[in-house]
Amino acid sequence: MKISTKGRYGLKAVVDIAYYTQDAKCVSLKSVSERQGISENYLEQIIAPLKKARIVHSVRGAGGGYFLAKPPSELTAGDVLRILEGPLSPVDCLLENGTTCGDDELCDTCSTKSVWVSLFSSINELVDSFTIADLMKDYENMGAVLG
């Protein structure tokens, strides 16, 4: 399993939006793009599923932009990554519709399934242990400046 740029940039964008809306109503994608070094066009593609999943909301018009739909302490890295990447499963057979492993072996008889179940569980527990509020603190410690 590998997290794509969509997942990595999306998580960075959510942290940026959370951080820079502490003292403002919303932030523009242009400002997120400039701070994070991510193409504004690509950010628009990333934000669309986050908006649909009600992770972020938008405000139209002059002074408009994006803000988090929930407090940063109630949103995890896992919430964002699963929206952008899909299930964080190391193998397809652990997915709801996954029924086979490798050469049509039934997953229930797979001798290595316990490894994949444990890895899947560990990955999800780990990404769910980081709230956006936690990542905002890291961002601030790295030198982010309120704009």
Coordinates of C-alpha atoms in Angstrom, one line a residue:
M1 CA 0.0 0.0 0.0
K2 CA 1.3 3.4 -0.9
I3 CA -0.3 6.8 -0.2
S4 CA -0.6 8.8 -3.4
T5 CA 0.1 12.5 -3.8
K6 CA -3.7 13.0 -3.6
G7 CA -3.7 11.6 0.0
R8 CA -0.5 13.4 1.1
Y9 CA -1.4 16.8 -0.4
G10 CA -5.0 16.4 0.7
L11 CA -4.0 15.9 4.3
K12 CA -1.5 18.8 4.1
A13 CA -4.3 21.0 2.7
V14 CA -6.8 20.1 5.5
V15 CA -4.1 20.9 8.1
D16 CA -3.4 24.2 6.4
I17 CA -7.1 25.1 6.1
A18 CA -7.6 24.2 9.8
Y19 CA -4.6 26.2 10.9
Y20 CA -5.3 29.3 8.9
T21 CA -9.0 29.5 9.8
Q22 CA -8.3 29.7 13.5
D23 CA -8.6 33.5 13.3
A24 CA -10.5 33.8 10.0
K25 CA -13.7 32.5 8.5
C26 CA -12.1 30.7 5.6
V27 CA -9.1 30.5 3.4
S28 CA -8.7 30.5 -0.4
L29 CA -7.3 27.6 -2.3
K30 CA -4.9 30.0 -3.8
S31 CA -3.4 30.8 -0.4
V32 CA -3.2 27.1 0.5
S33 CA -1.6 26.4 -2.9
E34 CA 1.1 29.1 -2.3
R35 CA 1.9 28.0 1.2
Q36 CA 2.0 24.3 0.5
G37 CA 3.5 24.4 -3.0
I38 CA 0.7 22.5 -4.5
S39 CA -0.9 23.4 -7.9
E40 CA -4.2 25.2 -7.4
N41 CA -5.8 23.1 -10.1
Y42 CA -4.8 19.9 -8.3
L43 CA -6.0 21.2 -5.0
E44 CA -9.4 21.8 -6.6
Q45 CA -9.6 18.1 -7.6
I46 CA -8.5 17.1 -4.1
I47 CA -10.9 19.4 -2.3
A48 CA -14.0 18.2 -4.3
P49 CA -14.3 14.8 -2.5
L50 CA -13.5 16.3 0.8
K51 CA -16.3 18.8 0.3
K52 CA -18.7 16.0 -0.8
A53 CA -17.8 14.0 2.3
R54 CA -18.4 17.1 4.5
I55 CA -14.9 17.4 5.8
V56 CA -14.7 20.9 4.4
H57 CA -17.3 23.5 3.6
S58 CA -17.0 26.4 1.1
V59 CA -18.1 30.0 1.0
R60 CA -18.6 31.6 -2.3
G61 CA -17.9 35.2 -3.3
A62 CA -15.4 37.8 -2.3
G63 CA -13.6 36.8 0.8
G64 CA -14.9 33.3 0.3
G65 CA -12.9 30.1 0.6
Y66 CA -12.8 26.9 2.6
F67 CA -13.1 25.9 6.3
L68 CA -13.4 22.7 8.2
A69 CA -16.8 21.3 8.8
K70 CA -15.8 19.9 12.2
P71 CA -13.4 21.0 14.9
P72 CA -9.9 19.8 14.2
S73 CA -9.9 17.7 17.3
E74 CA -12.8 15.7 15.9
L75 CA -11.2 14.9 12.6
T76 CA -8.4 12.4 12.0
A77 CA -5.8 11.9 9.4
G78 CA -7.5 8.6 8.8
D79 CA -10.8 10.3 8.0
V80 CA -9.1 12.4 5.3
L81 CA -6.9 9.6 3.9
R82 CA -9.8 7.1 3.6
I83 CA -11.9 9.7 1.6
L84 CA -9.0 10.4 -0.8
E85 CA -7.4 7.0 -1.0
G86 CA -10.2 4.6 -0.2
P87 CA -9.9 1.8 2.3
L88 CA -6.3 1.7 3.7
S89 CA -6.0 -2.1 3.1
P90 CA -2.7 -3.7 2.3
V91 CA -4.5 -6.4 0.3
D92 CA -7.7 -6.5 -1.7
C93 CA -9.1 -9.6 0.1
L94 CA -9.7 -7.5 3.3
L95 CA -12.1 -5.2 1.5
E96 CA -15.8 -5.7 1.8
N97 CA -16.2 -7.0 -1.7
G98 CA -12.9 -8.9 -1.7
T99 CA -13.3 -12.6 -1.8
T100 CA -10.1 -14.1 -3.1
C101 CA -6.4 -13.9 -2.5
G102 CA -3.8 -14.5 -5.1
D103 CA -4.6 -17.5 -7.3
D104 CA -8.3 -17.7 -6.4
E105 CA -7.6 -19.1 -2.9
L106 CA -10.5 -18.4 -0.6
C107 CA -9.4 -15.8 1.9
D108 CA -10.7 -17.8 4.8
T109 CA -8.2 -20.5 4.0
C110 CA -5.3 -18.2 3.4
S111 CA -2.4 -19.0 5.7
T112 CA -1.1 -15.4 5.7
K113 CA -4.4 -13.7 6.3
S114 CA -3.5 -12.9 9.9
V115 CA -0.6 -10.8 8.8
W116 CA -2.7 -8.7 6.5
V117 CA -5.5 -8.3 9.1
S118 CA -3.0 -7.2 11.7
L119 CA -1.3 -4.8 9.3
F120 CA -4.7 -3.4 8.2
S121 CA -5.7 -2.9 11.8
S122 CA -2.4 -1.3 12.8
I123 CA -2.5 1.1 9.8
N124 CA -6.0 2.3 10.6
E125 CA -5.4 2.6 14.3
L126 CA -2.3 4.7 13.6
V127 CA -3.8 7.1 11.2
D128 CA -6.9 7.5 13.4
S129 CA -4.6 8.3 16.4
F130 CA -3.6 11.6 14.7
T131 CA -6.2 14.4 14.9
I132 CA -6.0 17.4 12.6
A133 CA -5.5 19.4 15.9
D134 CA -2.3 17.3 16.6
L135 CA -1.0 18.0 13.1
M136 CA -1.8 21.7 13.5
K137 CA 0.6 21.7 16.5
D138 CA 3.3 20.0 14.4
Y139 CA 2.7 22.5 11.6
E140 CA 3.1 25.4 14.1
N141 CA 6.2 23.9 15.6
M142 CA 7.7 23.7 12.1
G143 CA 7.4 27.5 11.7
A144 CA 3.9 28.2 10.2
V145 CA 2.9 31.8 10.7
L146 CA -0.7 32.9 11.0
G147 CA -1.5 35.1 8.0

